[in-house]
Amino acid sequence: MYTSITEGVRGIAAGFAMTLRHLFRKPITVSYPEEKRPLPARTRGAIILTRDPDGNERCVACYLCSGVCPVNCISMQSAERDNGRRYAAWFRINFSRCIFCGFCEEACPTLAIQLTPRFEMSRKTPLDLLYEKEDLLVNHGGKNSDYNYYRRAGVAVTGEKGTHIGEQPPVDTKTLMP
Amino acid sequence: MVFYWVVGFILLVIKLGAALLALLLCAAYLVLAERKLLARMQIRYGPNRAGPFGLLQPIADLIKMMAKEDVIPEGADRMIFRYAPAVAASCAMLIFAVVPFGNSLTLWGYRIPLVVTDLNVGVLAVLGLSSLGVYGVALGGWASHSKYSLLGAVRGVAQMISYELPLGLSLVPVVMLSHSFSLVDIVDRQSIWPFIFIQPLSFAIFFVSAMAEIKRIPFDLPEAENELIAGYHTEYSGLRFGLFFLGEYVTLVTLGSLTAVFFLGGWHGPFLPGVIWLLVKIAAVAFIMIWIRGTLPRLRSDQLMNMGWKFLTPVALINIVVTGAVLLMISA
Ligand code: SF4
Ligand code: SF4
């Protein structure tokens, strides 16, 4: 009984001491508009359409991002260039509906569409949040600057097996060594 | 004769206005102080955008509350719903009428007591008004036609009735010591020794019951956010919600001043004028209440009732008996 009382009193006193001590500590708040915290590179913010190392548009207008988007905010029209490669004639993201889930980035086979850490994109009217291809397209490769889809896929394999970019050498079935 | 009457009336109006203004200002800035202090206890900054150090925050809040839509839910008892916040707020403000905030002033030969009204049954008026405040909660919750409001109101009524008893009983020794129900006399009695030194137990009981009476953490069951959304004022919005909110903080100021009057010697104090001392004491009581709010978790309903009925009330009764016996021994 006696020990339980002292224990209780000590527990409560410790709580009061803690709050009193915190009263004189410097707050740990980051005052946002004045101070900005550096965000991780993979933060999901404003979306960009990137280019491959040769400076060509990566997007092949496959509609996968548009198909996977849970809120259907990506729309585009595919077209074909003279060399037979596809591209998006127009490409539009409605950011007033986008929930920044990042599914489009996951679905994209060419790493064209990417989310960036920039998040300050609020506007006065929803119409200003309609981003066209010109607004989305950037002049760099984003997170994977040396990836080029057409060097890996859609080209005839001429060399030996296992010599293509990113291809593993074939497994030797005659040996058990790893 | 008529002249005295008119002068008296004008004086009363001036005193009323000054007291009300001071009370509302105190309450508004108490909200800010509470938010700031709580924030610092949680290592945050608190409101700091409106004006320097967020000092204009109460005004911004007021404008926001006035600009909001005043929603009356479907199925609500419209008339009771409309008047309940006024009951809560006005009961809280009326209590302040009997609190003396200084020695009597002498102006052009007239003696002006610095209290709105010096009721000879001041203590009873205080207790009566704080009981009436229950109606604001009960009617507001009942008229809202919402389960959360009703649950909050039921809890509020149960809690306030249970704690009314120890609150009243803890004041009986004070009345016995000062031989008067008038708050002015009670303060005058404490010019040398505040009653907190003579009646520490009474003070503790009063303080705990007062905190339960104004429904603050750890006794905030009627508005327990994580169970009842906002309790009895869940359905209120705009200025009506503002009135409930204001009533709460006015009660906090009033209870701070009552604690000062009953136990801390009211406006008595060395060097500084009486009003300043009273303000300092109110601020001290308010700070302790905020500190408690920043530290303790909420009690459970049954713990709350147990504490009120099985602990505070009997202790208060024993305290009365002991005080009476000691007073008799001294006078014999
Ligand atoms: S981030 Fe999600 S919601 Fe936004 S465009 Fe991509 S898939 Fe659609
Ligand atoms: S951005 Fe990627 S997924 Fe979307 S259409 Fe272009 S290539 Fe396909």
PDB file of C-alpha atoms in Angstrom, chain B residues 70-206:
ATOM      1  CA  ASP B  70     -24.485  28.500 -38.093  1.00  0.00           C
ATOM      2  CA  VAL B  71     -25.710  24.956 -38.692  1.00  0.00           C
ATOM      3  CA  ILE B  72     -28.769  23.661 -36.877  1.00  0.00           C
ATOM      4  CA  PRO B  73     -29.025  19.908 -37.409  1.00  0.00           C
ATOM      5  CA  GLU B  74     -32.202  18.358 -38.726  1.00  0.00           C
ATOM      6  CA  GLY B  75     -34.390  16.999 -35.960  1.00  0.00           C
ATOM      7  CA  ALA B  76     -32.870  19.317 -33.381  1.00  0.00           C
ATOM      8  CA  ASP B  77     -35.086  21.119 -30.924  1.00  0.00           C
ATOM      9  CA  ARG B  78     -34.451  24.465 -32.551  1.00  0.00           C
ATOM     10  CA  MET B  79     -35.306  26.811 -29.732  1.00  0.00           C
ATOM     11  CA  ILE B  80     -33.439  24.963 -26.989  1.00  0.00           C
ATOM     12  CA  PHE B  81     -30.566  24.366 -29.381  1.00  0.00           C
ATOM     13  CA  ARG B  82     -30.293  28.104 -29.945  1.00  0.00           C
ATOM     14  CA  TYR B  83     -30.422  29.161 -26.318  1.00  0.00           C
ATOM     15  CA  ALA B  84     -28.269  26.503 -24.664  1.00  0.00           C
ATOM     16  CA  PRO B  85     -24.890  28.135 -25.480  1.00  0.00           C
ATOM     17  CA  ALA B  86     -26.145  31.439 -24.093  1.00  0.00           C
ATOM     18  CA  VAL B  87     -27.039  29.715 -20.826  1.00  0.00           C
ATOM     19  CA  ALA B  88     -23.578  28.205 -20.567  1.00  0.00           C
ATOM     20  CA  ALA B  89     -21.790  31.466 -21.329  1.00  0.00           C
ATOM     21  CA  SER B  90     -23.945  33.799 -19.246  1.00  0.00           C
ATOM     22  CA  CYS B  91     -23.852  31.587 -16.141  1.00  0.00           C
ATOM     23  CA  ALA B  92     -20.088  31.629 -16.394  1.00  0.00           C
ATOM     24  CA  MET B  93     -19.954  35.399 -16.727  1.00  0.00           C
ATOM     25  CA  LEU B  94     -22.462  36.132 -13.975  1.00  0.00           C
ATOM     26  CA  ILE B  95     -20.305  34.429 -11.356  1.00  0.00           C
ATOM     27  CA  PHE B  96     -17.699  37.111 -11.832  1.00  0.00           C
ATOM     28  CA  ALA B  97     -20.179  39.722 -10.582  1.00  0.00           C
ATOM     29  CA  VAL B  98     -19.518  38.806  -6.948  1.00  0.00           C
ATOM     30  CA  VAL B  99     -15.721  38.624  -7.179  1.00  0.00           C
ATOM     31  CA  PRO B 100     -14.042  41.607  -5.506  1.00  0.00           C
ATOM     32  CA  PHE B 101     -11.069  42.859  -7.475  1.00  0.00           C
ATOM     33  CA  GLY B 102      -9.594  45.474  -5.166  1.00  0.00           C
ATOM     34  CA  ASN B 103      -9.939  47.557  -2.064  1.00  0.00           C
ATOM     35  CA  SER B 104     -12.717  50.135  -2.148  1.00  0.00           C
ATOM     36  CA  LEU B 105     -11.781  53.262  -4.033  1.00  0.00           C
ATOM     37  CA  THR B 106     -12.500  56.768  -2.720  1.00  0.00           C
ATOM     38  CA  LEU B 107     -13.390  59.154  -5.516  1.00  0.00           C
ATOM     39  CA  TRP B 108     -14.563  62.727  -4.778  1.00  0.00           C
ATOM     40  CA  GLY B 109     -15.563  61.699  -1.306  1.00  0.00           C
ATOM     41  CA  TYR B 110     -17.618  58.707  -2.412  1.00  0.00           C
ATOM     42  CA  ARG B 111     -16.600  55.213  -1.402  1.00  0.00           C
ATOM     43  CA  ILE B 112     -16.721  52.899  -4.400  1.00  0.00           C
ATOM     44  CA  PRO B 113     -16.330  49.213  -3.598  1.00  0.00           C
ATOM     45  CA  LEU B 114     -14.378  47.482  -6.362  1.00  0.00           C
ATOM     46  CA  VAL B 115     -16.829  44.665  -6.896  1.00  0.00           C
ATOM     47  CA  VAL B 116     -19.832  44.573  -9.182  1.00  0.00           C
ATOM     48  CA  THR B 117     -22.209  43.540  -6.407  1.00  0.00           C
ATOM     49  CA  ASP B 118     -21.297  42.715  -2.830  1.00  0.00           C
ATOM     50  CA  LEU B 119     -23.956  40.049  -2.258  1.00  0.00           C
ATOM     51  CA  ASN B 120     -24.221  38.937   1.346  1.00  0.00           C
ATOM     52  CA  VAL B 121     -24.850  35.410   0.052  1.00  0.00           C
ATOM     53  CA  GLY B 122     -22.057  35.523  -2.521  1.00  0.00           C
ATOM     54  CA  VAL B 123     -20.855  31.966  -1.924  1.00  0.00           C
ATOM     55  CA  LEU B 124     -24.355  30.616  -2.463  1.00  0.00           C
ATOM     56  CA  ALA B 125     -24.722  32.679  -5.625  1.00  0.00           C
ATOM     57  CA  VAL B 126     -21.475  31.238  -6.934  1.00  0.00           C
ATOM     58  CA  LEU B 127     -22.557  27.679  -6.232  1.00  0.00           C
ATOM     59  CA  GLY B 128     -26.039  28.286  -7.634  1.00  0.00           C
ATOM     60  CA  LEU B 129     -24.751  29.799 -10.851  1.00  0.00           C
ATOM     61  CA  SER B 130     -22.205  27.064 -11.382  1.00  0.00           C
ATOM     62  CA  SER B 131     -25.036  24.528 -10.952  1.00  0.00           C
ATOM     63  CA  LEU B 132     -27.135  26.411 -13.478  1.00  0.00           C
ATOM     64  CA  GLY B 133     -24.252  26.080 -15.927  1.00  0.00           C
ATOM     65  CA  VAL B 134     -25.095  22.370 -16.095  1.00  0.00           C
ATOM     66  CA  TYR B 135     -28.244  23.346 -17.991  1.00  0.00           C
ATOM     67  CA  GLY B 136     -26.196  24.715 -20.858  1.00  0.00           C
ATOM     68  CA  VAL B 137     -24.489  21.358 -21.254  1.00  0.00           C
ATOM     69  CA  ALA B 138     -27.576  19.229 -20.666  1.00  0.00           C
ATOM     70  CA  LEU B 139     -29.905  21.194 -22.932  1.00  0.00           C
ATOM     71  CA  GLY B 140     -27.310  21.685 -25.642  1.00  0.00           C
ATOM     72  CA  GLY B 141     -26.586  17.959 -25.781  1.00  0.00           C
ATOM     73  CA  TRP B 142     -30.234  16.989 -25.583  1.00  0.00           C
ATOM     74  CA  ALA B 143     -31.461  19.429 -28.212  1.00  0.00           C
ATOM     75  CA  SER B 144     -28.795  18.455 -30.748  1.00  0.00           C
ATOM     76  CA  HIS B 145     -30.542  15.193 -31.593  1.00  0.00           C
ATOM     77  CA  SER B 146     -27.254  13.341 -31.925  1.00  0.00           C
ATOM     78  CA  LYS B 147     -25.989  10.344 -30.014  1.00  0.00           C
ATOM     79  CA  TYR B 148     -22.583  11.851 -29.315  1.00  0.00           C
ATOM     80  CA  SER B 149     -24.067  15.054 -27.990  1.00  0.00           C
ATOM     81  CA  LEU B 150     -26.498  13.170 -25.812  1.00  0.00           C
ATOM     82  CA  LEU B 151     -23.806  10.896 -24.388  1.00  0.00           C
ATOM     83  CA  GLY B 152     -21.605  13.908 -23.727  1.00  0.00           C
ATOM     84  CA  ALA B 153     -24.438  15.739 -22.035  1.00  0.00           C
ATOM     85  CA  VAL B 154     -25.329  12.758 -19.858  1.00  0.00           C
ATOM     86  CA  ARG B 155     -21.732  12.400 -18.787  1.00  0.00           C
ATOM     87  CA  GLY B 156     -21.456  16.129 -18.217  1.00  0.00           C
ATOM     88  CA  VAL B 157     -24.527  16.262 -16.011  1.00  0.00           C
ATOM     89  CA  ALA B 158     -23.459  13.217 -13.991  1.00  0.00           C
ATOM     90  CA  GLN B 159     -19.997  14.630 -13.513  1.00  0.00           C
ATOM     91  CA  MET B 160     -21.050  18.152 -12.667  1.00  0.00           C
ATOM     92  CA  ILE B 161     -23.657  17.031 -10.156  1.00  0.00           C
ATOM     93  CA  SER B 162     -21.181  14.682  -8.484  1.00  0.00           C
ATOM     94  CA  TYR B 163     -18.533  17.345  -8.166  1.00  0.00           C
ATOM     95  CA  GLU B 164     -20.893  20.095  -7.117  1.00  0.00           C
ATOM     96  CA  LEU B 165     -21.092  18.395  -3.742  1.00  0.00           C
ATOM     97  CA  PRO B 166     -17.390  18.363  -2.798  1.00  0.00           C
ATOM     98  CA  LEU B 167     -17.109  21.844  -4.324  1.00  0.00           C
ATOM     99  CA  GLY B 168     -19.776  23.192  -1.997  1.00  0.00           C
ATOM    100  CA  LEU B 169     -18.551  21.208   0.988  1.00  0.00           C
ATOM    101  CA  SER B 170     -14.988  22.410   0.525  1.00  0.00           C
ATOM    102  CA  LEU B 171     -16.216  25.992   0.858  1.00  0.00           C
ATOM    103  CA  VAL B 172     -18.011  25.369   4.158  1.00  0.00           C
ATOM    104  CA  PRO B 173     -14.800  25.577   6.259  1.00  0.00           C
ATOM    105  CA  VAL B 174     -13.959  28.853   4.490  1.00  0.00           C
ATOM    106  CA  VAL B 175     -17.351  30.251   5.425  1.00  0.00           C
ATOM    107  CA  MET B 176     -16.915  28.957   9.000  1.00  0.00           C
ATOM    108  CA  LEU B 177     -13.556  30.679   9.274  1.00  0.00           C
ATOM    109  CA  SER B 178     -14.724  34.000   7.892  1.00  0.00           C
ATOM    110  CA  HIS B 179     -18.222  34.028   9.479  1.00  0.00           C
ATOM    111  CA  SER B 180     -19.693  35.330   6.243  1.00  0.00           C
ATOM    112  CA  PHE B 181     -21.097  34.294   2.897  1.00  0.00           C
ATOM    113  CA  SER B 182     -19.933  37.516   1.285  1.00  0.00           C
ATOM    114  CA  LEU B 183     -16.874  37.255  -0.927  1.00  0.00           C
ATOM    115  CA  VAL B 184     -15.739  40.722   0.120  1.00  0.00           C
ATOM    116  CA  ASP B 185     -15.704  39.667   3.792  1.00  0.00           C
ATOM    117  CA  ILE B 186     -13.950  36.421   2.931  1.00  0.00           C
ATOM    118  CA  VAL B 187     -11.184  38.350   1.192  1.00  0.00           C
ATOM    119  CA  ASP B 188     -10.926  40.832   4.072  1.00  0.00           C
ATOM    120  CA  ARG B 189     -10.488  37.922   6.471  1.00  0.00           C
ATOM    121  CA  GLN B 190      -7.397  36.796   4.578  1.00  0.00           C
ATOM    122  CA  SER B 191      -5.481  40.057   4.731  1.00  0.00           C
ATOM    123  CA  ILE B 192      -2.789  38.373   6.858  1.00  0.00           C
ATOM    124  CA  TRP B 193      -3.008  34.622   6.307  1.00  0.00           C
ATOM    125  CA  PRO B 194      -4.565  33.296   3.103  1.00  0.00           C
ATOM    126  CA  PHE B 195      -6.841  30.337   3.826  1.00  0.00           C
ATOM    127  CA  ILE B 196      -4.641  27.989   1.832  1.00  0.00           C
ATOM    128  CA  PHE B 197      -2.316  27.808   4.835  1.00  0.00           C
ATOM    129  CA  ILE B 198      -5.148  27.163   7.273  1.00  0.00           C
ATOM    130  CA  GLN B 199      -7.205  24.859   5.061  1.00  0.00           C
ATOM    131  CA  PRO B 200      -4.857  23.121   2.590  1.00  0.00           C
ATOM    132  CA  LEU B 201      -7.162  20.105   2.383  1.00  0.00           C
ATOM    133  CA  SER B 202     -10.145  22.270   1.515  1.00  0.00           C
ATOM    134  CA  PHE B 203      -8.046  23.975  -1.103  1.00  0.00           C
ATOM    135  CA  ALA B 204      -7.072  20.663  -2.696  1.00  0.00           C
ATOM    136  CA  ILE B 205     -10.680  19.451  -2.766  1.00  0.00           C
ATOM    137  CA  PHE B 206     -11.880  22.773  -4.166  1.00  0.00           C
TER     138      PHE B 206
END
